[in-house]
Short mmCIF file of C-alpha atoms and ligand atoms in Angstrom, two decimals:
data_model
loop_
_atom_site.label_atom_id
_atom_site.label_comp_id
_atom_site.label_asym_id
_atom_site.label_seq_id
_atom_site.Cartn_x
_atom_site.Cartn_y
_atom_site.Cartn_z
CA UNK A 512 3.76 -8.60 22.53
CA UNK A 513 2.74 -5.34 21.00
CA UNK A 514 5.19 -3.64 22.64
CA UNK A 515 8.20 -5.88 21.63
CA UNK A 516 6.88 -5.19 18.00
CA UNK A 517 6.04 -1.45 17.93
CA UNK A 518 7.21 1.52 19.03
CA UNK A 519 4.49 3.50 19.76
CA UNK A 520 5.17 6.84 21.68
CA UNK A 521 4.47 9.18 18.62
CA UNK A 522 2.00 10.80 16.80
CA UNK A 523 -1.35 8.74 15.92
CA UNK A 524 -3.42 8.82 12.63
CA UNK A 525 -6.15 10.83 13.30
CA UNK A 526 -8.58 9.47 16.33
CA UNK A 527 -7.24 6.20 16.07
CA UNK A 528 -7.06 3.53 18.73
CA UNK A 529 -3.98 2.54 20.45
CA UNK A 530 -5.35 -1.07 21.75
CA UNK A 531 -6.55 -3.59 19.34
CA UNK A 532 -10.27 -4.56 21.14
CA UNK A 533 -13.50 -3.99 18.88
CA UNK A 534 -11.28 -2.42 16.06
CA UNK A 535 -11.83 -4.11 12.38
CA UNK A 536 -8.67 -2.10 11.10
CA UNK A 537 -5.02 -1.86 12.27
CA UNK A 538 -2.73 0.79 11.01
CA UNK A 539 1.11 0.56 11.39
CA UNK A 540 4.11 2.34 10.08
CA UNK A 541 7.70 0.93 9.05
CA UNK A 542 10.06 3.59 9.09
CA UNK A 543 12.28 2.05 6.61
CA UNK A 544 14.22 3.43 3.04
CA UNK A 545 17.34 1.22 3.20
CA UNK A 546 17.69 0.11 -0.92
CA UNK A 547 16.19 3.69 -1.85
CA UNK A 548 17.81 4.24 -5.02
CA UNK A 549 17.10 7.40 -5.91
CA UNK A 550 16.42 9.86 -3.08
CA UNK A 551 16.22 8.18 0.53
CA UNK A 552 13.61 9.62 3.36
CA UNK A 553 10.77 7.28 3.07
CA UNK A 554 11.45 6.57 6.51
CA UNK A 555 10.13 9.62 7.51
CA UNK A 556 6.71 8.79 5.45
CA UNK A 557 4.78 7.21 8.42
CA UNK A 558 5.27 10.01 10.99
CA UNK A 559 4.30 12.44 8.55
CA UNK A 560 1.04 10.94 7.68
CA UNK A 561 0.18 10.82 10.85
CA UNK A 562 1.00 14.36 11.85
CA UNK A 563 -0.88 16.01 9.04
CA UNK A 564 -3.58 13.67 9.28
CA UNK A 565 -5.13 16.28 12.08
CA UNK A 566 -5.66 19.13 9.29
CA UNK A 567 -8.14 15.99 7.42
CA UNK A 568 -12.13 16.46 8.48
CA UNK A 569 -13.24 12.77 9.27
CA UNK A 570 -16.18 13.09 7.31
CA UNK A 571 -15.94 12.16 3.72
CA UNK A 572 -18.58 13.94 1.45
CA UNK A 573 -17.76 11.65 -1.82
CA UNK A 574 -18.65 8.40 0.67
CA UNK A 575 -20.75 10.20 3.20
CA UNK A 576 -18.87 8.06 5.75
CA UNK A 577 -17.40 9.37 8.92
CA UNK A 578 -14.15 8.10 10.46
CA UNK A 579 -15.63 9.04 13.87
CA UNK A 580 -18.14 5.99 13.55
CA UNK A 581 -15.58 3.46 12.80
CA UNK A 582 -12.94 1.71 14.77
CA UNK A 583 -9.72 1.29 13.72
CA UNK A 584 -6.23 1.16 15.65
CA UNK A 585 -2.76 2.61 14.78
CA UNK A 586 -0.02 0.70 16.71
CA UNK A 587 2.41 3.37 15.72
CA UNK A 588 5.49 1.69 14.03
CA UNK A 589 7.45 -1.49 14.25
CA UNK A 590 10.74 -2.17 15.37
CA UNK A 591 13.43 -3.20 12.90
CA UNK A 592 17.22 -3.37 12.46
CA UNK A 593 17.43 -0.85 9.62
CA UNK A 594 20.95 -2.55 8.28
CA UNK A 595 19.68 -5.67 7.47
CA UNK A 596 16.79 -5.29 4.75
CA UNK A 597 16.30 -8.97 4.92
CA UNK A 598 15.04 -8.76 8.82
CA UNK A 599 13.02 -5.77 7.71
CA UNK A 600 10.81 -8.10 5.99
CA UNK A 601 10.29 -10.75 8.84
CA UNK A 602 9.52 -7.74 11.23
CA UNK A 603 6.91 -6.67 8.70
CA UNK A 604 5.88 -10.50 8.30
CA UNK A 605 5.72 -10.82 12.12
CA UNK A 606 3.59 -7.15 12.78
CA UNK A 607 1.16 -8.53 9.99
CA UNK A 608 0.77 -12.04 11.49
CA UNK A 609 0.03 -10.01 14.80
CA UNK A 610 -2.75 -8.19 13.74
CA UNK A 611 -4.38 -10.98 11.31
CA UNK A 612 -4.21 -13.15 14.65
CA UNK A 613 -6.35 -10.00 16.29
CA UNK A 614 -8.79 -10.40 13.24
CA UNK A 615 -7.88 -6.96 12.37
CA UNK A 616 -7.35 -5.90 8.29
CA UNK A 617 -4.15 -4.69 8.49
CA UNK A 618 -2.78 -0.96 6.84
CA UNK A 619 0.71 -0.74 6.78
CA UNK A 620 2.33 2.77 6.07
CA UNK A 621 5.65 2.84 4.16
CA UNK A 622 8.40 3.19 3.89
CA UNK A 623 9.78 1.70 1.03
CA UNK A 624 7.81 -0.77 -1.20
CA UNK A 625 10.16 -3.88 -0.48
CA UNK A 626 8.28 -3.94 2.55
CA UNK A 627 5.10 -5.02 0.98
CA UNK A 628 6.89 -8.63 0.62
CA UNK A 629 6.90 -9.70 4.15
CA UNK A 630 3.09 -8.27 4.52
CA UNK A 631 2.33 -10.46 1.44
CA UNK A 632 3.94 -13.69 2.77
CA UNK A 633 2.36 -13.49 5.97
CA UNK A 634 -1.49 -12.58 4.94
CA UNK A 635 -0.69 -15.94 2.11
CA UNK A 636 -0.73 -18.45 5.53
CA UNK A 637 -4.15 -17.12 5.72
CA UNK A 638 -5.31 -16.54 2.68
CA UNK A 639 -3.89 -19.48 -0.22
CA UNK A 640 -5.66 -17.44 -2.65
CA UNK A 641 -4.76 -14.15 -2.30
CA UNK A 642 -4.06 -11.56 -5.38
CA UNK A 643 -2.33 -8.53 -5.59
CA UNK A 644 -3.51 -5.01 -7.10
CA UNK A 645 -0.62 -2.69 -7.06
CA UNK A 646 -1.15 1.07 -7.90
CA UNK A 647 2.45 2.35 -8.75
CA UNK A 648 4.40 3.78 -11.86
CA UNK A 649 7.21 1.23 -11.68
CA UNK A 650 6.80 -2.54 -12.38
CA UNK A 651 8.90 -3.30 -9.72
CA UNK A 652 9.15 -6.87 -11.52
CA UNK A 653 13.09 -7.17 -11.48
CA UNK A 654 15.06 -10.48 -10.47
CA UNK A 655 17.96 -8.10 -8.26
CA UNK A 656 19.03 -4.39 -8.42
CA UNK A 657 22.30 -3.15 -7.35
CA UNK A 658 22.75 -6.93 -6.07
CA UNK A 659 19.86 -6.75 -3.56
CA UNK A 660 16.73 -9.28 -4.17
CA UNK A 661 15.01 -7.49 -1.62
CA UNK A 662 15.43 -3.81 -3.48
CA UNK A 663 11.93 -1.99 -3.63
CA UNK A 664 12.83 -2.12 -7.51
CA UNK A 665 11.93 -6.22 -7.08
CA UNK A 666 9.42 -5.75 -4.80
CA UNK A 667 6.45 -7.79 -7.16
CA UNK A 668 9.21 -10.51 -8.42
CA UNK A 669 9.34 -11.22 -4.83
CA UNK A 670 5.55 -10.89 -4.19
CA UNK A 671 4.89 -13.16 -6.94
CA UNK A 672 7.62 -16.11 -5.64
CA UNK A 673 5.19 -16.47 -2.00
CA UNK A 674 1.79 -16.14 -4.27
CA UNK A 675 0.31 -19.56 -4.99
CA UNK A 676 -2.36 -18.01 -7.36
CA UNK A 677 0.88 -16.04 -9.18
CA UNK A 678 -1.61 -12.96 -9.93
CA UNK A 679 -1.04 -9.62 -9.53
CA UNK A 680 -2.86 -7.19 -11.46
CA UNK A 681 -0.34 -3.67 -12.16
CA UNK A 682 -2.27 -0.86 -12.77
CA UNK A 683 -1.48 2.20 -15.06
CA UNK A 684 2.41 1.00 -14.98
CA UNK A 685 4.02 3.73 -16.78
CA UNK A 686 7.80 2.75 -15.95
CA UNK A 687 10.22 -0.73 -16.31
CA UNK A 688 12.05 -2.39 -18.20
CA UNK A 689 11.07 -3.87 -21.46
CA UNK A 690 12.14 -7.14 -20.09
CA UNK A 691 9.26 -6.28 -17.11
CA UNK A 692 6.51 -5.08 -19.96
CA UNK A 693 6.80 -8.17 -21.90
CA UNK A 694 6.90 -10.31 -18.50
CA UNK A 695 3.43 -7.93 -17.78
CA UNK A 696 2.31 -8.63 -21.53
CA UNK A 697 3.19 -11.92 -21.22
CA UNK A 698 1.11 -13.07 -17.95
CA UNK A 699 -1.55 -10.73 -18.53
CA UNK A 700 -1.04 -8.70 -15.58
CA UNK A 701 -0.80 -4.94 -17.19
CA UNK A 702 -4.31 -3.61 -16.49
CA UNK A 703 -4.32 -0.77 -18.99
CA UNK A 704 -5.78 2.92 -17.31
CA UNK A 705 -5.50 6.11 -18.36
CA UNK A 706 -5.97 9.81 -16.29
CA UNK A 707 -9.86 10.87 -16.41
CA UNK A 708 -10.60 7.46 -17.68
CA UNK A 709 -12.59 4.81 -16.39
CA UNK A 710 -11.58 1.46 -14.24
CA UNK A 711 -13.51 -0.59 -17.03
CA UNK A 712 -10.43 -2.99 -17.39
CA UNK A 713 -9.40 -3.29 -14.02
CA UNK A 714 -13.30 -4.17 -13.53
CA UNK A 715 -13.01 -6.82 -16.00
CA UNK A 716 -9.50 -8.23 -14.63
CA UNK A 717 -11.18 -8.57 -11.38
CA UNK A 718 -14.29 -10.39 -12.05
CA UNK A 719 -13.13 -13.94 -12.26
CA UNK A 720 -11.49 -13.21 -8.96
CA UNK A 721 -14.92 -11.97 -7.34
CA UNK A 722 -14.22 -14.05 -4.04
CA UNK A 723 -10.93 -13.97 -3.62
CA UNK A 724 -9.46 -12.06 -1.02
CA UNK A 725 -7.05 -8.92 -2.75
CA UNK A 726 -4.30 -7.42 -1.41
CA UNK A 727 -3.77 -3.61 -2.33
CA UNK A 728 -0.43 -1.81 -2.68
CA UNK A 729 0.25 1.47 -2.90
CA UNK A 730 3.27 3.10 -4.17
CA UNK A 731 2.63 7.06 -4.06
CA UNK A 732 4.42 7.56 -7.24
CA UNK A 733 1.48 6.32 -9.06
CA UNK A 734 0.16 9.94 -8.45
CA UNK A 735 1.82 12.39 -10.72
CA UNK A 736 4.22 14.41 -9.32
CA UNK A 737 2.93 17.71 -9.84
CA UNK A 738 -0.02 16.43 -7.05
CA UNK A 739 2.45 14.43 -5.05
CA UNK A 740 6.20 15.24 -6.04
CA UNK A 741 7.01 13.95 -2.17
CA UNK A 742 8.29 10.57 -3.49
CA UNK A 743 12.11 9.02 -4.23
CA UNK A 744 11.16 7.99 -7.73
CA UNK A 745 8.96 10.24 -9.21
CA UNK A 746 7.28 9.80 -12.77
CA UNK A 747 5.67 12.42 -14.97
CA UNK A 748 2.45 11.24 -16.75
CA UNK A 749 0.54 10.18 -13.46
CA UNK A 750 -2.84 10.08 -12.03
CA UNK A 751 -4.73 12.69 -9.69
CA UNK A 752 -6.66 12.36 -6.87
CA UNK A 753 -10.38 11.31 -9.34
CA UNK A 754 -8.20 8.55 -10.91
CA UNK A 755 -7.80 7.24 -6.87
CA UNK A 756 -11.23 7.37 -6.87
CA UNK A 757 -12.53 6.07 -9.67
CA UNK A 758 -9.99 2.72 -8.93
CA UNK A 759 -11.30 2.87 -5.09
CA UNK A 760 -15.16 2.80 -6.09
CA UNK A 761 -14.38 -0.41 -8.38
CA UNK A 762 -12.72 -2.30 -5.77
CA UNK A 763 -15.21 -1.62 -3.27
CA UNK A 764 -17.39 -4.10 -5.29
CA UNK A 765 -14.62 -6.57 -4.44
CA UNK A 766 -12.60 -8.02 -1.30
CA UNK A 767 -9.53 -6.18 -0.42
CA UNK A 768 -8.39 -7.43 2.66
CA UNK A 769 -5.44 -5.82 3.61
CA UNK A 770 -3.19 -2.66 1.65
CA UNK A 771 -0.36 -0.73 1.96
CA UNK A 772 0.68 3.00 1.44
CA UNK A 773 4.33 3.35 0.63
CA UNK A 774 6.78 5.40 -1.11
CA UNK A 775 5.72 8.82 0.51
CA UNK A 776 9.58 11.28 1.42
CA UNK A 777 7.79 13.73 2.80
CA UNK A 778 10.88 15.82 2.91
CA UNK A 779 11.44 16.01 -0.55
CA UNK A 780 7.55 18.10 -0.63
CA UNK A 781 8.34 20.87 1.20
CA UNK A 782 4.74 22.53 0.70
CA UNK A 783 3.60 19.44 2.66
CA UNK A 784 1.02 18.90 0.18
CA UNK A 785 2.14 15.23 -0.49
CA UNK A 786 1.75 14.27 2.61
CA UNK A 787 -1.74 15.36 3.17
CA UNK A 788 -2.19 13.54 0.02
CA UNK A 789 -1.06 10.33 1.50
CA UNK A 790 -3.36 11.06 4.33
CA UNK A 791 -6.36 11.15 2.19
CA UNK A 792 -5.44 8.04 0.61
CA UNK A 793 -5.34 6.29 4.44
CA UNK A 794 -8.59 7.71 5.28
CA UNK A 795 -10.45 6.72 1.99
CA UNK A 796 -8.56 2.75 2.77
CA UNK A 797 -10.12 3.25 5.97
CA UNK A 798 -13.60 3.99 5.02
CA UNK A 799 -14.14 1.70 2.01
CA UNK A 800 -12.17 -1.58 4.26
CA UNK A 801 -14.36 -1.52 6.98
CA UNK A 802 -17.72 -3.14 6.25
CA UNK A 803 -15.67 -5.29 3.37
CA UNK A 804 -16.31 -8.86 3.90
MN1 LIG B 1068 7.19 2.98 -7.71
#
């Protein structure tokens, strides 16, 4: 099975596991930037996590966790016919389903965000009540771009379609449409946060939702460039590396049960610095998901 799925002969996130048994956390990668519409090489995003992830210390100061005392697994990254962005999705759907059935929280490393649909539909079977929390400057919230329902530019329209709950909560969007803002304005799902400010309203969005299980997505372009200018769509006016933090420490009072990582072209960075970036990012997920009910 896993090896019809993955392909798994390259680098591995830090001292990750390569087998499933007595890991609560599976990382995998989809090497995928097919309805990039800016500048493509999100594909590469995976591999480079993984191969700066080395120049990371395990140990976390801010947490005063260690990665060495937890087990997680990274099953490298999955197979897919890169023409067809429509069987992207079921491979993603069919590599979540795979490690849910393991009873592992899955991490899957992007790529482009249109993956984040098929990751969605599959954790739903599970899960009826699932939300969304997406970290990202873009809505995302169109019907089709450039003719493609399944453009990273729709990626939450989508998400929102396999949702029976219908919520998603979009933090800090700074980019759309203002068809998408009103559509935000309009069901309430525009949590309003600001650089060096505090995650007050996302606290507050959250709270009714206290049980449910929460699904977190992260585009990298939610960072501002000047941190993290390795991204196809980058826009000014974006958070730092506190702002992660401060969002991380409120959800930690809640349930996130699975996230994703996406949006990182580490080629377009050529001081590498992004992708270290996106490392940190994994390792925090990895420390604050694993003793999350
Ligand atoms: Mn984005």
């Amino acid at each position: 099975m896993i090896k019809n799925l993955f392909d798994n002969e390259n680098a591995i996130f830090m001292g990750a596991k390569r087998s499933p048994d007595d890991c609560a956390i599976g990382i995998f990668g989809v090497n995928y930037d097919g309805t990039c519409s800016f500048k493509p090489g999100a594909r590469f995003g995976p591999e480079a996590i993984r191969q700066v992830s080395s120049c990371l210390e395990t140990y976390c100061p801010k947490l005063n966790k260690d990665l060495e005392n937890i087990m997680y697994a990274d099953f490298g990254s999955i197979i897919i016919d890169k023409n067809d962005s429509k069987s992207v999705i079921e491979s993603v759907k069919s590599a979540t389903n795979f490690l849910i059935n393991k009873g592992l929280r899955p991490i899957m490393l992007g790529g482009e965000h249109s993956i984040t649909t098929g990751a969605v539909e599959a954790l739903v079977k599970k899960y009826p009540d699932l939300i969304l929390v997406q970290l990202d400057a873009h809505a995302d919230l169109r019907e089709t771009y450039i003719g493609n329902k399944n453009s990273h530019a729709c990626t939450m329209q989508r998400c929102l379609e396999v949702l029976p709950k219908k919520k998603i909560l979009q933090v800090g969007i700074r980019s759309g449409t203002k068809e998408e803002f009103q559509f935000m304005h309009n069901n309430n799902q525009l949590v309003n946060f600001c650089p060096g400010g505090n995650a007050q309203e996302l606290k507050q969005a959250l709270l009714p939702y206290s049980k449910s299980p929460i699904y977190l997505t992260i585009d990298l372009d939610w960072f501002d460039p000047s941190l993290l200018s390795g991204t196809g769509t980058p826009e000014p006016g974006g958070f730092f590396w506190n702002d992660f933090e401060e969002i991380l420490k409120t959800l930690r009072d809640f349930r996130i049960v699975a996230s994703d990582i996406v949006e990182l072209s580490p080629e377009i960075d050529k001081s590498g610095v992004s992708s270290i970036v996106a490392a940190k990012v994994l390792r925090s997920l990895i420390l604050s998901l694993e003793n999350m009910q």
